[in-house]
Tab-separated table of C-alpha atoms and ligand atoms in Angstrom:
chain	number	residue	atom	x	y	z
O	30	UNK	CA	0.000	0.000	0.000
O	31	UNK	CA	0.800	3.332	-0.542
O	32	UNK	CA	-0.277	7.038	-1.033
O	33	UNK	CA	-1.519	6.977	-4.552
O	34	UNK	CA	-3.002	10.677	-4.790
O	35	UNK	CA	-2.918	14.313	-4.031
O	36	UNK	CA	-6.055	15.742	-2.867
O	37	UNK	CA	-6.284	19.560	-3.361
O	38	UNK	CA	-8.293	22.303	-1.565
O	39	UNK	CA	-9.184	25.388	-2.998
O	40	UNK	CA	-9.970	27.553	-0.350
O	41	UNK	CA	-11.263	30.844	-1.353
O	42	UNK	CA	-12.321	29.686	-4.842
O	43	UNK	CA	-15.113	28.598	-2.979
O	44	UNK	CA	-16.348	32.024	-2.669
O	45	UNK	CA	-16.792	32.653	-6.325
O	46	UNK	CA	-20.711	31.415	-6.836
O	47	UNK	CA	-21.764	31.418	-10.639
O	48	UNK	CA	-17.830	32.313	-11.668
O	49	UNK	CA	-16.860	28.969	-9.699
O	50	UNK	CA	-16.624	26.981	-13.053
O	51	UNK	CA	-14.640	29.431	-14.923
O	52	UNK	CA	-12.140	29.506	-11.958
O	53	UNK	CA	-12.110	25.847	-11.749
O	54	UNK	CA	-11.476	25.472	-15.395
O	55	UNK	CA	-8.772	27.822	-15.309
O	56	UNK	CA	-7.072	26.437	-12.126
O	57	UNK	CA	-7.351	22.814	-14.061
O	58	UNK	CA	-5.506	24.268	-17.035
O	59	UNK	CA	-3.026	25.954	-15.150
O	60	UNK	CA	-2.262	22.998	-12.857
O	61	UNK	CA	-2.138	20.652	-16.343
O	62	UNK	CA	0.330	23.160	-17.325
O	63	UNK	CA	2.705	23.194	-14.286
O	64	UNK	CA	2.577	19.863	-14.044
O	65	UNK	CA	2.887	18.934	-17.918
O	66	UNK	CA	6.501	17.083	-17.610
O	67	UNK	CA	4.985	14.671	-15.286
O	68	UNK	CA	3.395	12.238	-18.158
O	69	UNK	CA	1.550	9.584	-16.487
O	70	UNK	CA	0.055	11.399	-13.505
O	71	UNK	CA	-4.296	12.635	-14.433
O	72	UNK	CA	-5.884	15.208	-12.893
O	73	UNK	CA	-9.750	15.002	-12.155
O	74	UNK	CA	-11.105	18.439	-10.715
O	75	UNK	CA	-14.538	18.240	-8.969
O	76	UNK	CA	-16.619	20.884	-7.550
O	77	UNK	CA	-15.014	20.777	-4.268
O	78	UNK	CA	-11.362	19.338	-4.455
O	79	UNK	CA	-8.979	18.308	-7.200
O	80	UNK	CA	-7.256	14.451	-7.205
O	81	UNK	CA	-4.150	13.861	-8.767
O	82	UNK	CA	-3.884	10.504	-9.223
O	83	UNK	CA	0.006	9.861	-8.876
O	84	UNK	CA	-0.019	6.520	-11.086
O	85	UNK	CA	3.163	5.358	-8.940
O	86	UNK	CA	5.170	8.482	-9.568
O	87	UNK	CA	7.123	10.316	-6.762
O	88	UNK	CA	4.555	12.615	-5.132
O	89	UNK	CA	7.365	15.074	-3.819
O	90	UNK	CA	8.272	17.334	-6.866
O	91	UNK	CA	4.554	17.234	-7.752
O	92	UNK	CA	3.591	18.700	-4.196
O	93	UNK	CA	6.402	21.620	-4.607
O	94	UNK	CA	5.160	22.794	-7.808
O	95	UNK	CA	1.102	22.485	-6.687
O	96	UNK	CA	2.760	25.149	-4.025
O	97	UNK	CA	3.221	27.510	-6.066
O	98	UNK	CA	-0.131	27.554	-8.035
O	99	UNK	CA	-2.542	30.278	-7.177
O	100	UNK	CA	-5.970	29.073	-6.321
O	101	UNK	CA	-4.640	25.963	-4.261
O	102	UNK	CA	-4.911	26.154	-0.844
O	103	UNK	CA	-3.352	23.113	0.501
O	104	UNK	CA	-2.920	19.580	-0.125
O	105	UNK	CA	-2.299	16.448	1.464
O	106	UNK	CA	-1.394	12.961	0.335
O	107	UNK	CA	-3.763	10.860	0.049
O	108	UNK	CA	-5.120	7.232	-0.353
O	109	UNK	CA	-8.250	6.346	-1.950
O	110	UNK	CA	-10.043	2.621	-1.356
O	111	UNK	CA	-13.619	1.471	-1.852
O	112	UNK	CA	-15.998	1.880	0.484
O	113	UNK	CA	-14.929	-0.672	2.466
O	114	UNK	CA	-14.064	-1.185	6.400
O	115	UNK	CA	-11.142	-3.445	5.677
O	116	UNK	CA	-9.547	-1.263	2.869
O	117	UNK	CA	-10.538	1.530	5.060
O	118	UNK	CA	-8.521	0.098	8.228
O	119	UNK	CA	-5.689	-1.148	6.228
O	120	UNK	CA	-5.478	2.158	4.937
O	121	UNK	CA	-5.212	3.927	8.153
O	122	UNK	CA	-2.683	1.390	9.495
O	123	UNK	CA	-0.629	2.808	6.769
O	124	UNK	CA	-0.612	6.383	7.027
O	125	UNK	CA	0.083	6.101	10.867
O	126	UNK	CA	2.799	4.060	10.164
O	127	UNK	CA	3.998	6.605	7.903
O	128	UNK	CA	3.875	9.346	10.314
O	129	UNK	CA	7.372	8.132	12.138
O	130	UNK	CA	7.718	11.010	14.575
O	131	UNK	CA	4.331	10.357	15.665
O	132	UNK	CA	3.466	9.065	19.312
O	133	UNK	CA	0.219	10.429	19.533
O	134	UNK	CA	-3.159	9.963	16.701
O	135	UNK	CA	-7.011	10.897	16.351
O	136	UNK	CA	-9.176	10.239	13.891
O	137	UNK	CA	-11.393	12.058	12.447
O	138	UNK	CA	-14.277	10.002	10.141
O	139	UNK	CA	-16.539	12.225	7.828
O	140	UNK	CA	-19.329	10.452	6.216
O	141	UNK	CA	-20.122	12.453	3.195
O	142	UNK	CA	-22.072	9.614	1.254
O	143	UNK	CA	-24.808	8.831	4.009
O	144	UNK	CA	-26.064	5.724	2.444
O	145	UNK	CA	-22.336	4.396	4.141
O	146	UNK	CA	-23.394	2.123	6.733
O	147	UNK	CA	-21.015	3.439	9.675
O	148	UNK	CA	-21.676	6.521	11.099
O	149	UNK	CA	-18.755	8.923	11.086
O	150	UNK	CA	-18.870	8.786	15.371
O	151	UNK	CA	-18.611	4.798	15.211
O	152	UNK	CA	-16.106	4.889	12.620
O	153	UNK	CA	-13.665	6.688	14.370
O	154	UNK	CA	-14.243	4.425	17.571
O	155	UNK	CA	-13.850	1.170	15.133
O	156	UNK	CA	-10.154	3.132	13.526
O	157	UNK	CA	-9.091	4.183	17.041
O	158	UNK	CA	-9.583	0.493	18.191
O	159	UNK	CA	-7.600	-1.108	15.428
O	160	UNK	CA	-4.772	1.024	15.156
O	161	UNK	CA	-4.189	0.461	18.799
O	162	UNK	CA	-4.302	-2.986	18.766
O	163	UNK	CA	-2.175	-3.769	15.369
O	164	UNK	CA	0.375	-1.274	16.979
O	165	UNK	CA	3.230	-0.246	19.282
O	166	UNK	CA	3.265	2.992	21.685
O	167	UNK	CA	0.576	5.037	19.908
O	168	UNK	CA	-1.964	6.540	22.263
O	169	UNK	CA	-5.102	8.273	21.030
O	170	UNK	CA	-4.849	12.467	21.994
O	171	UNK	CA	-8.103	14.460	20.716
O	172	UNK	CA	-7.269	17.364	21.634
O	173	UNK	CA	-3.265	18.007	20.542
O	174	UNK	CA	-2.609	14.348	18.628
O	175	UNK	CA	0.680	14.402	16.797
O	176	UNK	CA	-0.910	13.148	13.621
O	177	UNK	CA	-4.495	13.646	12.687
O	178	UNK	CA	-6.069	10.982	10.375
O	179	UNK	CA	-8.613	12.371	8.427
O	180	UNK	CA	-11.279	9.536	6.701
O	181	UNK	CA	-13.227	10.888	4.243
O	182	UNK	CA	-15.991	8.215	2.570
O	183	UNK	CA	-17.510	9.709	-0.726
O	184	UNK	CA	-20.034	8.078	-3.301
O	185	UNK	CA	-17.275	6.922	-5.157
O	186	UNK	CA	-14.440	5.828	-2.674
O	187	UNK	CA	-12.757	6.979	0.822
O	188	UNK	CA	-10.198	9.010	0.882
O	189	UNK	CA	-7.192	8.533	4.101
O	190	UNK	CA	-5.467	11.654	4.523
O	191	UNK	CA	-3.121	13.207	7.245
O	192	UNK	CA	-1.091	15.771	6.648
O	193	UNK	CA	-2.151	19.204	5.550
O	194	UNK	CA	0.465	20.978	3.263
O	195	UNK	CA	-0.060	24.690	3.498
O	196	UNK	CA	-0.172	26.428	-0.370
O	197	UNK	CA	0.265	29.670	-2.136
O	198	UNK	CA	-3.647	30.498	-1.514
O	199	UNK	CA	-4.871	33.224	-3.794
O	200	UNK	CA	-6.933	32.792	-6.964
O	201	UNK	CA	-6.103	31.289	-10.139
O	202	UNK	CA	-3.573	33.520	-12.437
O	203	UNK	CA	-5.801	34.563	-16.017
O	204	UNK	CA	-8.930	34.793	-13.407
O	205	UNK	CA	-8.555	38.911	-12.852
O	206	UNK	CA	-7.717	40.104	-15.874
O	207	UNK	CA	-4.146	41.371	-17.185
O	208	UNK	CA	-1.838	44.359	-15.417
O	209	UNK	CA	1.292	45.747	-16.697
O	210	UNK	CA	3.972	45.318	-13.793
O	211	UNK	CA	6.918	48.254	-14.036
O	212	UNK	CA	9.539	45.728	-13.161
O	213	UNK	CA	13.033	47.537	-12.277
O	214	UNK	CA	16.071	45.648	-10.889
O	215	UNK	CA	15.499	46.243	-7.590
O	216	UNK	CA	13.633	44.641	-4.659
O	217	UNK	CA	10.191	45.789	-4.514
O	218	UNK	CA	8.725	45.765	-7.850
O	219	UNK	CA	8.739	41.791	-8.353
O	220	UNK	CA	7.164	40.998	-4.904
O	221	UNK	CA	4.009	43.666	-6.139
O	222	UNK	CA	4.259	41.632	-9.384
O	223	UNK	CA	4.252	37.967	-7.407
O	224	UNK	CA	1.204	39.657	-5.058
O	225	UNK	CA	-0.887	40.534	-8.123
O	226	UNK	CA	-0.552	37.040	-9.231
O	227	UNK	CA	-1.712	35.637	-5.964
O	228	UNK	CA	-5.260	37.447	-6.982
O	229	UNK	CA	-5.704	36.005	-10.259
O	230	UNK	CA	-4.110	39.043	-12.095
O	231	UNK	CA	-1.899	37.555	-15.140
O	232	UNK	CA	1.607	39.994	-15.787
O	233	UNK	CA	3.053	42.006	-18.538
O	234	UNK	CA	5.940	43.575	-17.311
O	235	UNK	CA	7.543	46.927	-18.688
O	236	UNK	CA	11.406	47.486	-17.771
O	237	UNK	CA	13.126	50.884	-18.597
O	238	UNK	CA	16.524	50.625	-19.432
O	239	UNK	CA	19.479	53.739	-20.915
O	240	UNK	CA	22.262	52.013	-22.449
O	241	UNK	CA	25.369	52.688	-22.063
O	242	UNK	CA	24.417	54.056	-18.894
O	243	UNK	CA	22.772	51.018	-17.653
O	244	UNK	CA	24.513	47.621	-18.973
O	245	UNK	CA	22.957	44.392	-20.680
O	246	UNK	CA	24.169	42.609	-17.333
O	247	UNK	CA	20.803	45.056	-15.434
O	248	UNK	CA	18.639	44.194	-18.626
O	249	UNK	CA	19.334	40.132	-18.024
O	250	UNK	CA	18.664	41.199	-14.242
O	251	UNK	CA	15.022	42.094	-15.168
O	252	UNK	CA	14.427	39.071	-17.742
O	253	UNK	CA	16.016	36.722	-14.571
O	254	UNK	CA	13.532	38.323	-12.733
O	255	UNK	CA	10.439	37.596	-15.108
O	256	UNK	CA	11.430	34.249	-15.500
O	257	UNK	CA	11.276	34.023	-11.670
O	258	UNK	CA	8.187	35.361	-11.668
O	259	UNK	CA	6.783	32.528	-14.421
O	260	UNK	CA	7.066	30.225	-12.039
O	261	UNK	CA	3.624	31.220	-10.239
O	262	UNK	CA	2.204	32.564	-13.593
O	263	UNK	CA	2.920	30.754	-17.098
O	264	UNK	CA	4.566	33.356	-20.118
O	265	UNK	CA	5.391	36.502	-19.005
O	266	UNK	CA	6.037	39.281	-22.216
O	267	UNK	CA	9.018	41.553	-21.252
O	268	UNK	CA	8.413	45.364	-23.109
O	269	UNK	CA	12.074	46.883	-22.512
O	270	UNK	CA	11.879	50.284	-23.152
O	271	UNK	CA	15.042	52.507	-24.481
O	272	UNK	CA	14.848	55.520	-22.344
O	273	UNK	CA	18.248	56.871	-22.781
O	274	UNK	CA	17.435	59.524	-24.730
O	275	UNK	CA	14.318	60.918	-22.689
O	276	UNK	CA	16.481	60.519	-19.653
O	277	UNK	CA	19.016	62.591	-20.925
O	278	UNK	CA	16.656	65.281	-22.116
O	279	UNK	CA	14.911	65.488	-18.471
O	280	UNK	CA	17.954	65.546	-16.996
O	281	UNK	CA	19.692	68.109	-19.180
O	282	UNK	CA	16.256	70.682	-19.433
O	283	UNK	CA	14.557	69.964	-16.390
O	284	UNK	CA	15.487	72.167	-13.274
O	285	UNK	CA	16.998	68.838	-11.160
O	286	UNK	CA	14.435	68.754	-8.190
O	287	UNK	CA	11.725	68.305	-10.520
O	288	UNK	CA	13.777	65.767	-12.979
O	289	UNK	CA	13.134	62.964	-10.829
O	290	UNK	CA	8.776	63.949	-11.275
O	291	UNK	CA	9.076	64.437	-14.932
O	292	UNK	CA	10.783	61.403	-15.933
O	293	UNK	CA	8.487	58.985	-14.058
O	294	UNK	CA	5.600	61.176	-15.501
O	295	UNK	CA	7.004	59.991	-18.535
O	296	UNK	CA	7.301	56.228	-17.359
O	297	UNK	CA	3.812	56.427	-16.333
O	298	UNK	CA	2.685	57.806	-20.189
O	299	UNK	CA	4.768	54.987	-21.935
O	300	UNK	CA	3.334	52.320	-19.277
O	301	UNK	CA	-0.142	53.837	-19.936
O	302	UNK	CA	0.483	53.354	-23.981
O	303	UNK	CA	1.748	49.735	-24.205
O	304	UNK	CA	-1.165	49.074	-21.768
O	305	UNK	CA	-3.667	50.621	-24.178
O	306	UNK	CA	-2.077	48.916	-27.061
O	307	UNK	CA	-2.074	44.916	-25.180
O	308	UNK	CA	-5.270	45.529	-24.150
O	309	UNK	CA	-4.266	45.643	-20.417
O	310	UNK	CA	-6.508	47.757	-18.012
O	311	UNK	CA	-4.360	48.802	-14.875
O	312	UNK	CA	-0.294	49.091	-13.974
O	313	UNK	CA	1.202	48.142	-11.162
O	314	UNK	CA	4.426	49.505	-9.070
O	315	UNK	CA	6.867	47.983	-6.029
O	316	UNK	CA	6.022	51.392	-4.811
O	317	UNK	CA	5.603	51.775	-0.907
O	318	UNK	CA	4.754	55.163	1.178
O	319	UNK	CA	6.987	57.055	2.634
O	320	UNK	CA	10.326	55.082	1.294
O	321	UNK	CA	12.059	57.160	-1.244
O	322	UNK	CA	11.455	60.627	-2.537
O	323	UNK	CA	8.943	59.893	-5.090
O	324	UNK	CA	6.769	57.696	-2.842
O	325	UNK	CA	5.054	60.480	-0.995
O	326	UNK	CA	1.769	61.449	-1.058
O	327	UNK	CA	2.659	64.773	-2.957
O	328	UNK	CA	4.945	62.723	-5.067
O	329	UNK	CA	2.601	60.060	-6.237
O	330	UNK	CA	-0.233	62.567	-6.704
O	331	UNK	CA	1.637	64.620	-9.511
O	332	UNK	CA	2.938	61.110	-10.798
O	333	UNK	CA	-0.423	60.061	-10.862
O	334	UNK	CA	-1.658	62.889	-12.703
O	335	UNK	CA	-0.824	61.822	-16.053
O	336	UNK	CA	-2.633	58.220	-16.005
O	337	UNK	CA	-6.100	57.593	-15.524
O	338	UNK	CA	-5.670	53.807	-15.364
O	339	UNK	CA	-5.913	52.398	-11.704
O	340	UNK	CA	-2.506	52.106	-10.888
O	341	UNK	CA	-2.110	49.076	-8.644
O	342	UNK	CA	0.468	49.501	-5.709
O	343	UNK	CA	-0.045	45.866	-3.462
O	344	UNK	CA	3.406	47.052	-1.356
O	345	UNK	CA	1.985	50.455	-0.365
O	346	UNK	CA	1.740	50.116	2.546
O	347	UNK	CA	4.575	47.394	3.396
O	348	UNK	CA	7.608	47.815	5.693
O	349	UNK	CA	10.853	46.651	3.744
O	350	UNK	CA	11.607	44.260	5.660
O	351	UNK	CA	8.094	42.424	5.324
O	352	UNK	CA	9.129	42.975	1.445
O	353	UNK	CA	12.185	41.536	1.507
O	354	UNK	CA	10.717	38.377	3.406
O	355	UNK	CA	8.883	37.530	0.757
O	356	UNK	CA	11.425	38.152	-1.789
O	357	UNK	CA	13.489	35.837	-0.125
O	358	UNK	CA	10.128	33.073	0.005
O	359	UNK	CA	9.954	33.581	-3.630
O	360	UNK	CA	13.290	33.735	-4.888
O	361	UNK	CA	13.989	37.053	-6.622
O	362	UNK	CA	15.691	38.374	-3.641
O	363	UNK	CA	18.982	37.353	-4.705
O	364	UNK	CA	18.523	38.074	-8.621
O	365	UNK	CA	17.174	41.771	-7.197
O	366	UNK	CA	20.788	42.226	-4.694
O	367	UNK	CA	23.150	41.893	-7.781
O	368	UNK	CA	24.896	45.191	-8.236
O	369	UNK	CA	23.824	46.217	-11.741
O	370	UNK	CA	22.013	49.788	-11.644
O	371	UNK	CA	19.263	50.345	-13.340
O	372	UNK	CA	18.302	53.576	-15.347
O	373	UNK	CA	16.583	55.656	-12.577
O	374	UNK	CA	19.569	54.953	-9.846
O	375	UNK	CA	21.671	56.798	-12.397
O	376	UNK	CA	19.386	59.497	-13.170
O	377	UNK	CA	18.082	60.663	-9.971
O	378	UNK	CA	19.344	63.871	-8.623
O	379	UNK	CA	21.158	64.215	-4.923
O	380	UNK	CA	17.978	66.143	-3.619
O	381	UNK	CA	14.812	65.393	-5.364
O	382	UNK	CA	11.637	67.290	-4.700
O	383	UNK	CA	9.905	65.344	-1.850
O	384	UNK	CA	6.636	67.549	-2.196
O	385	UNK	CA	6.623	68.987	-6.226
O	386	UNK	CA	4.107	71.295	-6.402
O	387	UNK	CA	1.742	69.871	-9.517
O	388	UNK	CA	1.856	73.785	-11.538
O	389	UNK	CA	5.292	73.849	-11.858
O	390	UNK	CA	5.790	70.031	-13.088
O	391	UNK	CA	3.302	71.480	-15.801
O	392	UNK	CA	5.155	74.584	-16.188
O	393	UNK	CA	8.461	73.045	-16.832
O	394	UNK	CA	7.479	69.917	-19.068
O	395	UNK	CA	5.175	72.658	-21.546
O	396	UNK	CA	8.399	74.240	-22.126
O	397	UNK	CA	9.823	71.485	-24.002
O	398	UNK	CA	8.024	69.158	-26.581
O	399	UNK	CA	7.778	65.770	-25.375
O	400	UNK	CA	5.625	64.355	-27.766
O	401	UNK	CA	8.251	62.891	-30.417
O	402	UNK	CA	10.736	61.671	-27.840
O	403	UNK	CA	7.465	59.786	-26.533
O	404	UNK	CA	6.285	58.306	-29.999
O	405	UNK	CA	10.175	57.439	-30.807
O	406	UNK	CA	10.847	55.466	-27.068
O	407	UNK	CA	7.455	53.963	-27.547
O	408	UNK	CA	8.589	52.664	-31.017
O	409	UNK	CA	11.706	51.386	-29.940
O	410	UNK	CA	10.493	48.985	-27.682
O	411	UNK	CA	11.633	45.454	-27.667
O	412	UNK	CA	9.593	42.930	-26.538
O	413	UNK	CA	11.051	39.557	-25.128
O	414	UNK	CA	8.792	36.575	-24.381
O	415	UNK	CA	9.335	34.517	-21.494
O	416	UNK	CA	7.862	31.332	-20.747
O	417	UNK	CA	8.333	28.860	-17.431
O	418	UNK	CA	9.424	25.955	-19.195
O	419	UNK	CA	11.975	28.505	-21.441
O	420	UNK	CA	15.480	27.789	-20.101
O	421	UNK	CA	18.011	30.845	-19.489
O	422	UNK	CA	20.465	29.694	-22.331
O	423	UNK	CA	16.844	29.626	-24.558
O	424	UNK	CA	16.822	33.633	-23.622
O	425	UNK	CA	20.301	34.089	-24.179
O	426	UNK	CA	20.164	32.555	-27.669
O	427	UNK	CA	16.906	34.512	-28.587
O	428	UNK	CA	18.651	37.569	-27.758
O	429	UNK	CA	21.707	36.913	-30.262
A	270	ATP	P1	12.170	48.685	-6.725
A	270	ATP	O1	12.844	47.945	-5.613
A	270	ATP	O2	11.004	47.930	-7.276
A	270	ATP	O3	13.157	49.174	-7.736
A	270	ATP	P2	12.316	51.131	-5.284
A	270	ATP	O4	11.982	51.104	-3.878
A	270	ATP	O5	13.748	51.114	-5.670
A	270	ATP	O6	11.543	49.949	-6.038
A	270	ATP	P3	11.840	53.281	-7.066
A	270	ATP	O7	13.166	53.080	-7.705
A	270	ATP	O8	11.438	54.639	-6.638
A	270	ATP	O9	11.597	52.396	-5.812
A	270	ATP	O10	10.731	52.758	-8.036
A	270	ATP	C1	9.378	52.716	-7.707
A	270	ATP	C2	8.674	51.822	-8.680
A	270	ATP	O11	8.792	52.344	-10.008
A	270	ATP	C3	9.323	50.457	-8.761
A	270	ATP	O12	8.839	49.581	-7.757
A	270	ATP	C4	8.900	49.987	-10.124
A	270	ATP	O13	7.575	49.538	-10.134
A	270	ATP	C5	8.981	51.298	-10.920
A	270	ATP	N1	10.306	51.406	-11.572
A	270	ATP	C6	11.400	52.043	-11.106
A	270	ATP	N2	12.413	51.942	-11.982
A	270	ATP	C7	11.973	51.226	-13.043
A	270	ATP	C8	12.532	50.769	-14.278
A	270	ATP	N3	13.795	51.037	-14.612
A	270	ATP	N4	11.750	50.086	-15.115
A	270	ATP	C9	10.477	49.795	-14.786
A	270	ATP	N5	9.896	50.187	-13.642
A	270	ATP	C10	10.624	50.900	-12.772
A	271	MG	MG1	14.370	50.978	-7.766
């Protein structure tokens, strides 16, 4: 005997009412997806739980992945027999003589099909009885038991179960619609991309880069980072942006405590156009109160002024540490430490504005034309597609 599935809980997909079929259909797809290399497993979704049935492969790479699907709450392993007391104390036998640190059990029966003859309070009398007797120093604890066996009879079969593998949570990714993700280098911006995921929001990311100022070695720091990111979401596209020359303008024309303003003014426009173009309704920034000049409230406000797309901002109210925890959970921390600058490090003044005043942002960007630098960035964009499965060397040779 062994555990021959992975049951799967949704959680807050639950919620969803009349959508729950679309989100079920989309978490099915995204878990055949994720899971694609693994040929002889199947995956049967239900209304209330998913089964993989393992087919005698290793269950262990299969449960790391399924942690890092949206829309998945937690798992456990799982053994499924017929609706039979033997089978069903066989079964249990097993999985407590799995759980080796154990000393202590419960069980908990639920009888879901009620034409099973045993009631669920019987059941886990009959369990508790023969698991005692067909073993060595267990003893039964209800209230803090080591190991909880969970016995679950259906219509179709029971399902033995004990532990409970906590997941990403979240909804499915391609259940919320598209955002475009301004993904720098640095720390912030790829955690707000990874957090948009969790809700169902699929990515586009947008990366401004100035050669010479800012080498390839930053550029492969951002397309590291969206391939990171794939790992909770499928293909990510990559729009790099070559903003040397509107940098250089700002920074040459524009009084230098308002530079810093204008040029992400300018981000925001050339966000807001590739947006418009994929047919993606919001953006979304690592951007956090408070933590550098052009995250304060006056700041953000005449940022904000030239977009009216939502502008999503899941870190805003984040301490840095709390960000960089889950950096580190999700593996971009280290791709976002290495030492490459990216194009608004090199830019920014030594004292930007920390409260520009909105009429004199105005005032200074009327008094040069932005308009063709705009069209010529926006038609010198590159766009670079990544997918999960795409290995690095893949990028490297597409880039060639
Ligand atoms: P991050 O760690 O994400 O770089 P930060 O704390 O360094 O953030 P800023 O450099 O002020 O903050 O950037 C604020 C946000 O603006 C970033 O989180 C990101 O969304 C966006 N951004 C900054 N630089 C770039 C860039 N070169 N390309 C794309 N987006 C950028
Ligand atoms: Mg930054």
């Amino acid at each position: 005997m062994q555990y021959d599935h992975i049951l799967v809980r949704y959680g807050e997909i639950g919620l969803k009412g009349k959508n729950r079929k679309i989100f079920l259909n989309r978490l099915h797809e995204n878990v055949l997806d994720k899971l694609k290399e693994f040929s002889t497993i199947s995956i049967k979704t239900t209304r209330d739980r998913m089964y993989i049935l393992l087919n005698g492969e290793n269950p262990d790479p299969i449960i790391a992945i399924c942690q890092t699907i949206f829309g998945i709450h937690s798992l456990s392993l799982a053994i499924k027999v017929d609706n039979d007391e033997t089978k069903i104390k066989e079964a249990t036998l097993y999985a407590l003589k799995e759980a080796t640190d154990a000393k202590t059990f419960k069980i908990t029966a639920k009888r879901i099909n009620k034409e099973f003859p045993i009631h669920s309070q019987d059941m886990n009398q009959i369990l508790g009885g023969y698991l005692l007797s067909n073993t060595d120093g267990f003893t039964v604890d209800v209230h803090n038991p080591d190991i909880e066996i969970n016995v679950e009879t259906r219509k179709e079969a029971t399902y033995i179960t004990s532990l409970k593998i906590p997941c990403a949570g979240g909804l499915p990714v391609g259940t919320a619609g598209k955002t475009l993700l301004l993904l720098s280098g640095g720390i912030d911006s790829p955690v707000a991309g990874y957090l948009t995921m969790k809700r169902g929001v699929q990515l586009e990311v947008i990366h401004f880069h100035s050669p010479p100022y800012t080498s390839d070695r930053a550029k492969q720091k951002v397309i590291d980072l969206a391939h990171q990111l794939t790992s909770y979401g499928g293909k990510i596209k990559v729009h790099v942006v070559p903003f040397t020359k509107l940098q250089q303008k700002i920074y040459q024309d524009i009084p230098h405590g308002y530079s810093m303003t204008v040029m992400r003014r300018m981000m925001m426009k050339i966000s807001e156009a590739v947006a418009f173009k994929e047919g993606i309704l919001s953006l979304t920034t690592g951007e956090s109160l408070g933590q550098v000049a052009s995250q304060t409230m006056e700041s953000m406000n005449a940022i904000n002024q030239v977009t009216n797309y939502p502008i999503l901002r899941p870190l805003i109210t984040m301490d840095k540490e709390e960000i960089i925890q889950i950096s580190k959970k999700i593996n971009t921390y280290d791709i976002s430490i290495r030492p490459f600058e990216d194009c608004c490090t090199i830019f920014v003044p030594s004292s930007p504005k920390t409260k520009p005043k909105k009429d004199k942002v105005i005032y200074f960007e009327s008094s040069l034309n932005f308009n063709e630098d705009l069209e010529e960035t926006i038609n010198g964009i590159e766009v670079i597609e990544i997918s999960h499965s795409t290995s690095h060397e893949d990028e490297f040779s597409d880039l060639l």
